[in-house]
Coordinates of C-alpha atoms in Angstrom, one line a residue:
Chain A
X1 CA 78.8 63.2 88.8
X2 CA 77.4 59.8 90.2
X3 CA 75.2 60.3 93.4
X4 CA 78.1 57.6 95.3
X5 CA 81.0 56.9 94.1
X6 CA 83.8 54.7 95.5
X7 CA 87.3 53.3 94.7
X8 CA 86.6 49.8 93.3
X9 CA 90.3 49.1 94.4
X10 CA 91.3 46.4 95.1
X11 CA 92.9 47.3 98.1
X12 CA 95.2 44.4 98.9
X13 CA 96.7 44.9 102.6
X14 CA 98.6 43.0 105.1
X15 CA 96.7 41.1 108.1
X16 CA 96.7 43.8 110.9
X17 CA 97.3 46.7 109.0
X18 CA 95.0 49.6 109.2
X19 CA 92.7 50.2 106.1
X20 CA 90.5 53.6 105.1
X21 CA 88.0 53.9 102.2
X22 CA 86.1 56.6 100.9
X23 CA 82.8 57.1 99.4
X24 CA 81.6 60.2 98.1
X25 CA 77.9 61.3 97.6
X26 CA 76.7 64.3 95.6
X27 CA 73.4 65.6 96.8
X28 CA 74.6 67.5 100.4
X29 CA 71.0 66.8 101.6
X30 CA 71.5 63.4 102.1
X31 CA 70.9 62.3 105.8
X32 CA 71.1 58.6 105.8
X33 CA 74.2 56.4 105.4
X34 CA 75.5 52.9 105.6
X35 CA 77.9 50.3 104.9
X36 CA 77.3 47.3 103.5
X37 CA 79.6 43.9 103.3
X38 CA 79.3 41.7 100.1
X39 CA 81.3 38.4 100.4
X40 CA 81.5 37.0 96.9
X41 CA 78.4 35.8 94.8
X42 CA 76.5 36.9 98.8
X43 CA 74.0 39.3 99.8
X44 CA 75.0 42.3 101.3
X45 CA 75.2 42.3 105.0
X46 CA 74.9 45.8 107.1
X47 CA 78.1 46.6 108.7
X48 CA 77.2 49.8 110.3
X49 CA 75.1 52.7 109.6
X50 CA 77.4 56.3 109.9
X51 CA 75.6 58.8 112.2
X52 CA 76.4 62.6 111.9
X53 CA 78.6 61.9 115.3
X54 CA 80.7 58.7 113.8
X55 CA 80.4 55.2 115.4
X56 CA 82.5 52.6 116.1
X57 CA 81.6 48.9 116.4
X58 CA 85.0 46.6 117.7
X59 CA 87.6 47.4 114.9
X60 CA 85.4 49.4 112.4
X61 CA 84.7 53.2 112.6
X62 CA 82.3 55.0 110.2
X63 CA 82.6 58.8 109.7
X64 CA 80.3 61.2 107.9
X65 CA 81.9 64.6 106.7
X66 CA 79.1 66.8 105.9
X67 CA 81.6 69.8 104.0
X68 CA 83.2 67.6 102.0
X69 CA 80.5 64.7 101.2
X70 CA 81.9 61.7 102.5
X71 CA 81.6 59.2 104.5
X72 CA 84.8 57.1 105.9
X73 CA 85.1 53.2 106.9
X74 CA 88.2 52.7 108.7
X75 CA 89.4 48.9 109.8
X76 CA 92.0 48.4 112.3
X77 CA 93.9 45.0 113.0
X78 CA 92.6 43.7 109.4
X79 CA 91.6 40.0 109.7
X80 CA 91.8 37.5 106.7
X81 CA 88.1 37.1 107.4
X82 CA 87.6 41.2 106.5
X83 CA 88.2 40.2 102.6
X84 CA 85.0 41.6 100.6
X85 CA 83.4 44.0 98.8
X86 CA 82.7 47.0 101.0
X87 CA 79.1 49.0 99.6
X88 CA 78.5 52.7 100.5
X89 CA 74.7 53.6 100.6
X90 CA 72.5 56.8 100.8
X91 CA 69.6 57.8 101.2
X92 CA 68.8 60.8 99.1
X93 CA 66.4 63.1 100.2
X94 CA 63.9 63.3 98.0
X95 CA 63.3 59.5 98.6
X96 CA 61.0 59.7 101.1
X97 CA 63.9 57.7 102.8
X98 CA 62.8 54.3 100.9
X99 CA 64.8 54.7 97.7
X100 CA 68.4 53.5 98.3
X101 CA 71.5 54.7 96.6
X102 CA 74.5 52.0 96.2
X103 CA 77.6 52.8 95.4
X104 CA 79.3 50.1 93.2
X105 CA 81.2 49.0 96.2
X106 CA 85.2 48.8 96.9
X107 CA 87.1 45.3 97.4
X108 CA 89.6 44.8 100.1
X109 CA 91.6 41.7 100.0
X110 CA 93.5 41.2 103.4
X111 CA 96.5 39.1 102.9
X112 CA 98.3 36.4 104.9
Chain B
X1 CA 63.9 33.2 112.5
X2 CA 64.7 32.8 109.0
X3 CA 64.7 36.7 108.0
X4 CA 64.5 37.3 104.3
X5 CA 64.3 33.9 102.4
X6 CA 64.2 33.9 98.3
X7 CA 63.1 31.2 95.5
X8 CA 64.5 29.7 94.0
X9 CA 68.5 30.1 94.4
X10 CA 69.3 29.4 90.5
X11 CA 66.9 30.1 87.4
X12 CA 67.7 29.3 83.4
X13 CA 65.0 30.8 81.4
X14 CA 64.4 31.0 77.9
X15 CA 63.9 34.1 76.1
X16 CA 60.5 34.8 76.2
X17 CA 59.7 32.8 78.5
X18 CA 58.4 34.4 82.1
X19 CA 58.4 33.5 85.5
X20 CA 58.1 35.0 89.5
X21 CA 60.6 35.1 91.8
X22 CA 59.6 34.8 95.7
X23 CA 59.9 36.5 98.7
X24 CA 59.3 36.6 102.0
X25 CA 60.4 38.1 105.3
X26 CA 59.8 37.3 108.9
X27 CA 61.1 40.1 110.8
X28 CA 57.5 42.1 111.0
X29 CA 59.2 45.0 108.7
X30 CA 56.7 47.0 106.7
X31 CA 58.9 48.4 104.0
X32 CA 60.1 45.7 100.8
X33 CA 62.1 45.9 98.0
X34 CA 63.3 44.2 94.7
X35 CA 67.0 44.8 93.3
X36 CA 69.1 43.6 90.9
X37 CA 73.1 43.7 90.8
X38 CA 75.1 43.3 87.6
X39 CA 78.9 43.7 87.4
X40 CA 80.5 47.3 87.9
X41 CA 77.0 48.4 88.5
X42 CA 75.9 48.1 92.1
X43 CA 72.2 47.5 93.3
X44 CA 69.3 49.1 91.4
X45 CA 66.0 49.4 92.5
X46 CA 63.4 47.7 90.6
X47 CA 60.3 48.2 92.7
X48 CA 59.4 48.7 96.4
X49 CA 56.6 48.6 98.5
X50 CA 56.0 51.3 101.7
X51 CA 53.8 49.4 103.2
X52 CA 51.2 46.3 102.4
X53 CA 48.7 47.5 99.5
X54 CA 51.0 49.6 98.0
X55 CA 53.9 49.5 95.2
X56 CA 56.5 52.1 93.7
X57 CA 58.7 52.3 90.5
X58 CA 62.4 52.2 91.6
X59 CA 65.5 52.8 88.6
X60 CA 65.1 50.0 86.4
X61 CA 61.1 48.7 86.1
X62 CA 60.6 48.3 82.4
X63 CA 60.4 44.7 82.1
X64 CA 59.2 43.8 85.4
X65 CA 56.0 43.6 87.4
X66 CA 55.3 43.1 91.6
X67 CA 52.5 42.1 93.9
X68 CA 52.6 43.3 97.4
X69 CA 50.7 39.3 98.4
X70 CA 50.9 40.9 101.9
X71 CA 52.9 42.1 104.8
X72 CA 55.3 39.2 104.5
X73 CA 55.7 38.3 100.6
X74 CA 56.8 40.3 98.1
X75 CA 57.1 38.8 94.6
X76 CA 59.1 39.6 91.2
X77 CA 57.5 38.9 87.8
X78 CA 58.9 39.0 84.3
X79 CA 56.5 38.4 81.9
X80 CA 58.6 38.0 78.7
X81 CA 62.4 37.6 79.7
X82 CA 65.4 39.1 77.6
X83 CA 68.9 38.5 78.0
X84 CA 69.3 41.6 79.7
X85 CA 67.7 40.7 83.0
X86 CA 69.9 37.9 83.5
X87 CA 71.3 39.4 86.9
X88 CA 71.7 38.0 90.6
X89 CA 68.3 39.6 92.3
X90 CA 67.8 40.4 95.5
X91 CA 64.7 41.0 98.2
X92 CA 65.1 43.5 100.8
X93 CA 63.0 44.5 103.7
X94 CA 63.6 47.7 105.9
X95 CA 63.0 48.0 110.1
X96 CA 60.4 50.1 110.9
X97 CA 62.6 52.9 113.3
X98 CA 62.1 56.8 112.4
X99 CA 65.7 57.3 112.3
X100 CA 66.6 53.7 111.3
X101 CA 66.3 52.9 108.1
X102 CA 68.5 49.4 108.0
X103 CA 67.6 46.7 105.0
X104 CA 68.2 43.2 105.7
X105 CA 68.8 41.5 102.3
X106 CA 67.6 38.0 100.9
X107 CA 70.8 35.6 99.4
X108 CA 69.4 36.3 95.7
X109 CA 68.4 34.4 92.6
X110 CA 71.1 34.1 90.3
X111 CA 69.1 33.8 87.1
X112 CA 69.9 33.6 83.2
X113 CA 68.5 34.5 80.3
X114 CA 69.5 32.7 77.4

């Protein structure tokens, strides 16, 4: 099993639909998660890290489920501007929190 | 405050042929890294640096070497290129929180190998 894994899609939605993506991780230890944004041929950008207790920043809300090893990215009201590559990332713990695990990233393409 | 800046943008090398890609961050962050992203793949870690003075083996180092200049610049080196390290690269650096551990990435060399 991969340490993260995600749907590469794509997933192709409507402007203003709601959109959910998954990303599992293997090693239940784990205590530090992001997602990233990657705009094509871009660096990735942090959207948000995912605390045990969720977080929400404007239209995006990050979950972490702890029993099931996943963390969640949920967009609401998707804008044309949301199209991109969406990366999971976790810290493993036997990093020494500076090693950095990326999952291969899903692609959302919001359309007009 | 530029962030995490990266030269140069584009690189054609030769096979054989070596060169050093350059970083450098702004931001006062301690932590550095070096990655590289190749389709269906994701990041890998090449190397990383803690702190200034010291350096660390990430995934994929076998090809590659790093010097830590100091707390700002971070630099890539391949000695002999091969047509497998022709990959968009990018620089990270990390904030310095206990329970934050963000990266703020560079916008990448996009180099070949041919």
């Amino acid at each position: 099993r991969k340490e993260v894994e995600q749907d590469p899609g794509p997933f192709n939605v409507p402007e203003g639909a709601t959109v959910a993506f998954n990303c599992t991780y293997s090693n239940s230890a784990s205590q530090s998660f992001f997602w990233y944004r990657q705009d094509c041929r871009k660096e990735p950008k942090l959207l948000m890290s995912v605390y045990s207790s969720g977080n929400e920043d404007g239209r995006f809300t990050a979950q972490l489920n702890r029993a099931s090893q996943y963390i969640s990215l949920l967009i609401r009201d998707s804008k044309l501007s949301d199209s991109a590559t969406y990366l999971c990332v976790v810290i493993p713990p036997d990093s020494g929190t500076y090693k950095y695990i990326f999952g291969t990233g899903t692609r959302l393409k919001v359309l007009a | 405050n530029a962030g995490v800046t990266q030269t140069p943008k584009f690189q054609v090398l030769k096979t054989g042929q070596s060169m050093t890609l350059q970083c450098a961050q702004d931001m006062n962050h301690n932590s550095m890294y070096w990655y590289r992203q190749d389709p269906g793949m994701g990041l890998r870690l090449i190397y990383y640096s803690a702190s200034e003075g010291t350096t660390d083996k990430g995934e994929v180092p076998n090809g590659y070497n790093v010097s830590r200049l100091n707390k700002r610049e971070f630099s890539l080196r391949l000695e002999s290129a091969a047509p497998s390290q022709t990959s968009v690269y990018f620089c990270a650096s990390r904030t310095q929180g206990r329970v934050s551990y963000e990266q703020y990435f560079g916008p990448g060399t996009r180099l070949t190998v041919t």
